[in-house]
PDB file of C-alpha atoms and ligand atoms in Angstrom:
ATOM      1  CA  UNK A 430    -160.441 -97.156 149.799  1.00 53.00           C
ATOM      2  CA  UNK A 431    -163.477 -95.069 149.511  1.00 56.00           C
ATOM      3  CA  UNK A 432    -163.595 -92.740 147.010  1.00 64.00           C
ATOM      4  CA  UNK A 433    -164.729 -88.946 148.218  1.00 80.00           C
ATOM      5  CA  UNK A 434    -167.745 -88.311 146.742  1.00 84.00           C
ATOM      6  CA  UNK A 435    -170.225 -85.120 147.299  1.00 95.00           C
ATOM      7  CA  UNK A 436    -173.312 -83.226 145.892  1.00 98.00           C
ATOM      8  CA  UNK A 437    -173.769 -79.712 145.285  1.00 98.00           C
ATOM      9  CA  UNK A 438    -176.741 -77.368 144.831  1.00 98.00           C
ATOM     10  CA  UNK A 439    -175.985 -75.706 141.653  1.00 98.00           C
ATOM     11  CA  UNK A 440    -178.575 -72.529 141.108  1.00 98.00           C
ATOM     12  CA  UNK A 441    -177.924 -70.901 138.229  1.00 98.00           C
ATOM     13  CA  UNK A 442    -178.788 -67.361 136.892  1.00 98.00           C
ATOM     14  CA  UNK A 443    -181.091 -66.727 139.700  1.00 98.00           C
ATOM     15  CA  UNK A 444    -180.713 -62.982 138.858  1.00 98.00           C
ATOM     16  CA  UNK A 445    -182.637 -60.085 138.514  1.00 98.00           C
ATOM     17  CA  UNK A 446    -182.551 -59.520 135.250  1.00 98.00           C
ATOM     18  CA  UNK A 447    -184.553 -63.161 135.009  1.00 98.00           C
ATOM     19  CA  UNK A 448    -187.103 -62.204 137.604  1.00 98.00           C
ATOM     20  CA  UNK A 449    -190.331 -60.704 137.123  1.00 97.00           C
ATOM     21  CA  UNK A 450    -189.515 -56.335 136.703  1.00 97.00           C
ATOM     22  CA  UNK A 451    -186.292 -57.502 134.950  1.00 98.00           C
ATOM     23  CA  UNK A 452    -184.684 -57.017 131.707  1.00 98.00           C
ATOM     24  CA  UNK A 453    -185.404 -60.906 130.221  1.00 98.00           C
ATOM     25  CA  UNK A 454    -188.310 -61.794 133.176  1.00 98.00           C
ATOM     26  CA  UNK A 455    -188.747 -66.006 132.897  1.00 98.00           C
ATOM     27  CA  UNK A 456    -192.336 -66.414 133.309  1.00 97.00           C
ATOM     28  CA  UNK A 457    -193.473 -67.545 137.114  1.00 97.00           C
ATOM     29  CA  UNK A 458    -189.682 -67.494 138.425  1.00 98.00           C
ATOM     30  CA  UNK A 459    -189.965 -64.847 141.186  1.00 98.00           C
ATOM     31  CA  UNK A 460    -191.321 -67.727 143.533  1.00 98.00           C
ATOM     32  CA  UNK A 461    -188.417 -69.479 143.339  1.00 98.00           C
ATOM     33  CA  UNK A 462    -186.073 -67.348 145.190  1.00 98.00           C
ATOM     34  CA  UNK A 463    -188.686 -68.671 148.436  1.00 98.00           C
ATOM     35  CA  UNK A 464    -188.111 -72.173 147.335  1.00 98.00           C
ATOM     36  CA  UNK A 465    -184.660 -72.513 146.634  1.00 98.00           C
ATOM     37  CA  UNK A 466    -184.081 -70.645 150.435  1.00 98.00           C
ATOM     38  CA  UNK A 467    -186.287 -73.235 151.620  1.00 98.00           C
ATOM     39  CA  UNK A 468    -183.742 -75.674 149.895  1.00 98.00           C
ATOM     40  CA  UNK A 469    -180.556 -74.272 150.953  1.00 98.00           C
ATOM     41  CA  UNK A 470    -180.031 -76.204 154.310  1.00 98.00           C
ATOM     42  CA  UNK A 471    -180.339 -79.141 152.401  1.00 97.00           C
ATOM     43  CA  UNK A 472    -177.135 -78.967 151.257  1.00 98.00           C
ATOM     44  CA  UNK A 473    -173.593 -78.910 152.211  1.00 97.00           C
ATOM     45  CA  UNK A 474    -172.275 -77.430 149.224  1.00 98.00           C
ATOM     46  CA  UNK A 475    -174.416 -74.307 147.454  1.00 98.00           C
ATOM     47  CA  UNK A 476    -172.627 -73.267 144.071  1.00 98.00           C
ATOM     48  CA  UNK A 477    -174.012 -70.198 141.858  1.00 98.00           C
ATOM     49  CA  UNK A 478    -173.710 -69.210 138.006  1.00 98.00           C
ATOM     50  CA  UNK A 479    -174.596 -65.723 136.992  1.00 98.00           C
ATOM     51  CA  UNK A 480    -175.273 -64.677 133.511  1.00 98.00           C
ATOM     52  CA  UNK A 481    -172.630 -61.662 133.840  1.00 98.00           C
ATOM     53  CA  UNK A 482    -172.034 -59.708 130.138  1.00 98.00           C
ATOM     54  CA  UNK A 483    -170.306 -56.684 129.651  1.00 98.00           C
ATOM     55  CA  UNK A 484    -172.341 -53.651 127.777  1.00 98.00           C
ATOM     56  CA  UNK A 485    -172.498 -54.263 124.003  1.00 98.00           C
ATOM     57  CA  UNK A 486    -172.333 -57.931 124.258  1.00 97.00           C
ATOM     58  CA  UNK A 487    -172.630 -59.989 121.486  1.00 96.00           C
ATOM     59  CA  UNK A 488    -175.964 -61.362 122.116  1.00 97.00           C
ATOM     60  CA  UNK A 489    -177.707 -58.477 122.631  1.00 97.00           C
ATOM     61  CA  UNK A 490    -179.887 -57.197 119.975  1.00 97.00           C
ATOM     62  CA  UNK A 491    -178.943 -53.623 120.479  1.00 97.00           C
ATOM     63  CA  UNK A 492    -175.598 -54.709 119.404  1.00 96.00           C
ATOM     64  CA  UNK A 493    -176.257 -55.159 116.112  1.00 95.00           C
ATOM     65  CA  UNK A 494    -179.369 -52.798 115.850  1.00 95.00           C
ATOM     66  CA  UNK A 495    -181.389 -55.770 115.360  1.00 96.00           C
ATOM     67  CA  UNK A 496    -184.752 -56.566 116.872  1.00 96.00           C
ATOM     68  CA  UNK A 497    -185.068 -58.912 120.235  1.00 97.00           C
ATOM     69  CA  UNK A 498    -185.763 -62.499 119.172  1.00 94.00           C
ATOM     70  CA  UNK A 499    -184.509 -62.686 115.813  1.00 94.00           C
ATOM     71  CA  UNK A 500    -181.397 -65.115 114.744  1.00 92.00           C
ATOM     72  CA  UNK A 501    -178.445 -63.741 113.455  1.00 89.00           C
ATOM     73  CA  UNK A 502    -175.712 -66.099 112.549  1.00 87.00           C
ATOM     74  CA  UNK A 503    -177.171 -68.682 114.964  1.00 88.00           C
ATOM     75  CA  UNK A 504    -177.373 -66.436 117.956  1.00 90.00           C
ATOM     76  CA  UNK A 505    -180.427 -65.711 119.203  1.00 93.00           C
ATOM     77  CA  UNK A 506    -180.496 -61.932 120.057  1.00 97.00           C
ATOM     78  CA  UNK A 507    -181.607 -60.707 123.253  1.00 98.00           C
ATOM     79  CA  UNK A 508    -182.779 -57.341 124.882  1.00 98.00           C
ATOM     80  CA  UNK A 509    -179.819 -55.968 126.813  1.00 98.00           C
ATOM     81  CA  UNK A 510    -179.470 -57.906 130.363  1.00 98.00           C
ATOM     82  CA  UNK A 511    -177.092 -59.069 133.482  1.00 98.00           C
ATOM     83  CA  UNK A 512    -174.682 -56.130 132.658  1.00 98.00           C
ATOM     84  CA  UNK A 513    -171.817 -56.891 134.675  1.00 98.00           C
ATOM     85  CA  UNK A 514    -172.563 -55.317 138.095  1.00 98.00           C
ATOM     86  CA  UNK A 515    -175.401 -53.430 137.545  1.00 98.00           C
ATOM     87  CA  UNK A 516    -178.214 -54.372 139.389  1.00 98.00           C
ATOM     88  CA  UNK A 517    -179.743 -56.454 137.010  1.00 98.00           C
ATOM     89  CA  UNK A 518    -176.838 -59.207 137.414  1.00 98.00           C
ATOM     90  CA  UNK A 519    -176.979 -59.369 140.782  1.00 98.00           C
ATOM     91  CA  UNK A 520    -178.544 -62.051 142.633  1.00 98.00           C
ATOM     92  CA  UNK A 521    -182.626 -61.570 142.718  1.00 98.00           C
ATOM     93  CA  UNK A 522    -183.528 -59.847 145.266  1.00 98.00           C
ATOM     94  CA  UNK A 523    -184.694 -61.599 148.794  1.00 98.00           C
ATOM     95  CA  UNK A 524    -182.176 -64.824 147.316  1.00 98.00           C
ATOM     96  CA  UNK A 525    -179.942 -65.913 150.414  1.00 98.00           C
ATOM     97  CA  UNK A 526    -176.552 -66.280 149.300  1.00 98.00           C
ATOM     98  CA  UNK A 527    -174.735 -66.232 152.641  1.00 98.00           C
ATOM     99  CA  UNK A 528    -173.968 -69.842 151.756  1.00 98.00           C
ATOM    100  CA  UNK A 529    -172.332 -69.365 148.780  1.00 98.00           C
ATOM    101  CA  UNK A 530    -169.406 -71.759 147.944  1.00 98.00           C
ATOM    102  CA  UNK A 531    -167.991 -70.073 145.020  1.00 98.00           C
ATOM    103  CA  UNK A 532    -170.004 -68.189 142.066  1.00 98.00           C
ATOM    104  CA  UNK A 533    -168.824 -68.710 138.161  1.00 98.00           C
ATOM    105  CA  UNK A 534    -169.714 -66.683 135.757  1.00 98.00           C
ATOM    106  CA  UNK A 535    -170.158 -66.959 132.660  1.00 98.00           C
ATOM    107  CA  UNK A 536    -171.111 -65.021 129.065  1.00 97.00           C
ATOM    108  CA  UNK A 537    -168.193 -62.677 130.244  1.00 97.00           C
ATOM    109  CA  UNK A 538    -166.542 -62.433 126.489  1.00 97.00           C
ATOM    110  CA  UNK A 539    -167.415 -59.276 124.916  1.00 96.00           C
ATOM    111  CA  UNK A 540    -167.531 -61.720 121.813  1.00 95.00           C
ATOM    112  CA  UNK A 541    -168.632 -64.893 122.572  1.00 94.00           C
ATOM    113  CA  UNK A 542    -172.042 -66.039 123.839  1.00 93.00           C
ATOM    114  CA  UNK A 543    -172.115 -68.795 127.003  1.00 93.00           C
ATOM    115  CA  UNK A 544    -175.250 -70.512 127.756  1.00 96.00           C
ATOM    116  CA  UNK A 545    -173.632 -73.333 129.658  1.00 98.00           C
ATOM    117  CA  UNK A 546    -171.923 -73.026 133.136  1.00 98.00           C
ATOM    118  CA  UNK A 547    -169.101 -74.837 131.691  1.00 98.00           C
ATOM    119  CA  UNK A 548    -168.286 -72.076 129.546  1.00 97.00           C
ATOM    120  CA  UNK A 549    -166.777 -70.492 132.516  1.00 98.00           C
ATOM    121  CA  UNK A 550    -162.827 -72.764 132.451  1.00 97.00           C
ATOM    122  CA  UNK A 551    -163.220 -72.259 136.377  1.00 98.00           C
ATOM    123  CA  UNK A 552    -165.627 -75.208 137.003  1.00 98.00           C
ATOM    124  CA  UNK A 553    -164.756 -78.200 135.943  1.00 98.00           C
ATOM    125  CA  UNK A 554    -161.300 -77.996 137.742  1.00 98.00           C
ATOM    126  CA  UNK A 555    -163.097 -76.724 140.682  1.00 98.00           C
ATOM    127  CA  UNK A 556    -165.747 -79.747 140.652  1.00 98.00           C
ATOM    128  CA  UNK A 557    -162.778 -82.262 140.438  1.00 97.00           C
ATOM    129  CA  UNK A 558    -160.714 -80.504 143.117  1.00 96.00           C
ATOM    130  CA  UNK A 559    -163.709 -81.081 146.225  1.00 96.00           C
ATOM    131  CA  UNK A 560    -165.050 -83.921 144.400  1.00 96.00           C
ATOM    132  CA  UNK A 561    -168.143 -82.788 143.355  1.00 98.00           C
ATOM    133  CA  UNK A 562    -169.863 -85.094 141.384  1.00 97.00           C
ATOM    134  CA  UNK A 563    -173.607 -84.789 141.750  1.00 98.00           C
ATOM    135  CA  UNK A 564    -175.106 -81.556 140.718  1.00 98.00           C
ATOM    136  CA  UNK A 565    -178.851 -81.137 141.880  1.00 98.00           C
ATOM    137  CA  UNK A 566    -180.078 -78.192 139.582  1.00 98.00           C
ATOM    138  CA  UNK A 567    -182.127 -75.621 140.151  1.00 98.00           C
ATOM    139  CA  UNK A 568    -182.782 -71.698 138.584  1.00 98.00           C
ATOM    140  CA  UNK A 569    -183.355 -70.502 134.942  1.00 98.00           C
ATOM    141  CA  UNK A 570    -183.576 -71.022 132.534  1.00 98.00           C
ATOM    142  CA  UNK A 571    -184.788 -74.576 131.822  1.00 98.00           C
ATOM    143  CA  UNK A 572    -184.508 -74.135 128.028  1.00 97.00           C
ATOM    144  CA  UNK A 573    -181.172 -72.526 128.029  1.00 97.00           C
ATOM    145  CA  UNK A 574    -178.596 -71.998 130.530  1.00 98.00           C
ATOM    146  CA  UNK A 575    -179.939 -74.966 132.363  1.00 98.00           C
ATOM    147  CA  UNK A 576    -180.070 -77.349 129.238  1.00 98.00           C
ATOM    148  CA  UNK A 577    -176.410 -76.291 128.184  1.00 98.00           C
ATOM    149  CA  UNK A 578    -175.069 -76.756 131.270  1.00 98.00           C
ATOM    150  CA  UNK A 579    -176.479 -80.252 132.284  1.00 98.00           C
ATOM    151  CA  UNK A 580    -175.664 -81.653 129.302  1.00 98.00           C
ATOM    152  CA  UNK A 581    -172.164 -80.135 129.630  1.00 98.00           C
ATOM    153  CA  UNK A 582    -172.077 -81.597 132.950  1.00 98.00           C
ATOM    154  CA  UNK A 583    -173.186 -85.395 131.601  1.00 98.00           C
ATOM    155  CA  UNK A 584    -171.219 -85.176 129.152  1.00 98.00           C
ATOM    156  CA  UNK A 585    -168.202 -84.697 131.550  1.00 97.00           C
ATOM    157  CA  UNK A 586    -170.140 -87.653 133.201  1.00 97.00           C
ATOM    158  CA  UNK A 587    -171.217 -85.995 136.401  1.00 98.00           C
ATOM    159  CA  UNK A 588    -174.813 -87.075 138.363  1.00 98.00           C
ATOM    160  CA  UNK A 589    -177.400 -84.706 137.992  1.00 98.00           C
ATOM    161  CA  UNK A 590    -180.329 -84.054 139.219  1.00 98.00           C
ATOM    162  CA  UNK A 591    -182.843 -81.717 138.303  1.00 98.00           C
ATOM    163  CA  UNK A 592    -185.125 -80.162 140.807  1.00 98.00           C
ATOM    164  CA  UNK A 593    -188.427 -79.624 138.791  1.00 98.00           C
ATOM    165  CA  UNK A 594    -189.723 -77.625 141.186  1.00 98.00           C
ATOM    166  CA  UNK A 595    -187.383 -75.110 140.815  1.00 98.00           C
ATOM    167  CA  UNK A 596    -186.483 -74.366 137.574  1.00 98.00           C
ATOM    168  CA  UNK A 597    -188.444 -72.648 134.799  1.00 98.00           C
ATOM    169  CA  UNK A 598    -188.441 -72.003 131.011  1.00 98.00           C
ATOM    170  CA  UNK A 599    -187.815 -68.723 129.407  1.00 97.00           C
ATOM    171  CA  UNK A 600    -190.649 -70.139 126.246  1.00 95.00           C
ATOM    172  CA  UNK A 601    -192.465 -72.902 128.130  1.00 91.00           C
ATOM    173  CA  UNK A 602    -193.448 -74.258 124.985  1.00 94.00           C
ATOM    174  CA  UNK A 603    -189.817 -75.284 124.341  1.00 95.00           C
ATOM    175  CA  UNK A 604    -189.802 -76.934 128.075  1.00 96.00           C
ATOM    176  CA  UNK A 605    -190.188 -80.433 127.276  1.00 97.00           C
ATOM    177  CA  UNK A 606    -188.196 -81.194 124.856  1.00 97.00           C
ATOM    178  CA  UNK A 607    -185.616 -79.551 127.038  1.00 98.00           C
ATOM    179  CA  UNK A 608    -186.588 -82.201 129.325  1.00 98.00           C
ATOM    180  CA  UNK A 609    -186.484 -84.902 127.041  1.00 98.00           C
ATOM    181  CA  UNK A 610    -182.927 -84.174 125.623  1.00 98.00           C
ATOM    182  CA  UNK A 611    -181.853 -83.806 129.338  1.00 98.00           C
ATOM    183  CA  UNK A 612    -183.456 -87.200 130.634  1.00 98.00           C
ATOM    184  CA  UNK A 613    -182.157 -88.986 127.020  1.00 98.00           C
ATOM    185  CA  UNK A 614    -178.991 -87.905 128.146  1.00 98.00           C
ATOM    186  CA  UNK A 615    -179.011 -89.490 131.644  1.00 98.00           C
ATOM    187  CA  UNK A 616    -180.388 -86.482 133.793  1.00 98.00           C
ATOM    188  CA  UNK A 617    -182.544 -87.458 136.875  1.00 98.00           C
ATOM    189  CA  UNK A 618    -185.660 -85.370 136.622  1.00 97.00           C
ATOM    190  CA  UNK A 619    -187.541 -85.104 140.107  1.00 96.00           C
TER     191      UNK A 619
HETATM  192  C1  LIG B1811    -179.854 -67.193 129.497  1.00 57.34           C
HETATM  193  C2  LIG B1811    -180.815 -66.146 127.719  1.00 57.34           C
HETATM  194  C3  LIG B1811    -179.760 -65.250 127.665  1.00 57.34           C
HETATM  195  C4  LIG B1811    -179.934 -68.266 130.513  1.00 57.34           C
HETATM  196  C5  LIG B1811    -178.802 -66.324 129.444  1.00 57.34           C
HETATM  197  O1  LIG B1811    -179.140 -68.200 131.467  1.00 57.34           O
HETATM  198  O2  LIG B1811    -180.774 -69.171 130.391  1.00 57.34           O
HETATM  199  N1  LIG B1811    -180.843 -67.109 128.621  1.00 57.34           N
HETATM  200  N2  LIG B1811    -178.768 -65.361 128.526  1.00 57.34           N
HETATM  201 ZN1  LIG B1812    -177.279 -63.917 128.701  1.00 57.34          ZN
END
């Protein structure tokens, strides 16, 4: 017997906070709300993430009265952003989400930061249940949420592929290695 097997669009933190005007803007990523519409009816199963912390998380750097970008104790500290439904966690504006599947999200411990999808419990079970097993990736950011998450998702030995053309890196310089630990760890880059 066949086994089921489907793909999902997976677009992850495509928020405003992340756009250009936001709270932690990823450089060139307010053209891909246009593109990943364009992409939509590609797909028979769309799946979102949102970044989605509550006020005084920990890895903001207000928290702790410390300045954006440093380290402290291995988190990297960020300026305040995708505060549970304010409008800076909600999906960027002009983004159609009519075709929405189900959205996880994740980073929701007052305590604890989440850069991968997986941190949400919600997803893997969810993936196995409608035998989802292809993820094509797209949304921000390439050097964080994105890398956590794929490798989460190989790791759990899932197909993915990423969608070049519509992702983008908070600190481009960091972009390829992202890359290169994602394709080292099996990740279709296209
Ligand atoms: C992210 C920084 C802080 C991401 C989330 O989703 O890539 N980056 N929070
Ligand atoms: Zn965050």
């Amino acid at each position: 017997m066949k086994e089921k097997s489907h793909a999902a669009l997976f677009i992850t933190d495509v928020q405003n906070d992340f756009i250009e005007g936001g709270a932690l803007p990823v450089p060139h990523s307010r053209e891909l709300v246009e593109k990943i519409n364009k992409l939509q009816p590609r797909f028979r199963h769309i799946l979102a993430v949102r970044d989605w912390h509550p006020p005084h998380h920990v890895s903001f750097a207000s928290t702790h009265g410390k300045r954006v970008g440093e380290k402290f104790l291995g988190q990297t500290l960020w300026p305040d952003h995708c505060i549970q439904n304010e409008w800076g966690s909600a999906f960027a504006e002009g983004l159609d989400t009519s075709r929405f599947e189900k959205v996880f999200d994740k980073g929701a411990d007052p305590h604890k930061d989440s850069y991968s999808a997986f941190g949400n419990p919600e997803l893997a079970p969810y993936l196995l249940l409608h035998h989802l097993d292809h993820l094509y990736i797209v949304g921000l950011a390439t050097d964080y949420c994105i890398l956590a998450t794929v490798l989460d998702a190989r790791a759990l030995g899932l197909k993915v592929t990423l969608l070049l053309d519509c992702c983008r890196a908070i600190d481009p310089r960091q972009e390829a290695s992202a890359l290169q630990r994602m394709r080292d760890a099996g990740v279709d880059c296209i």
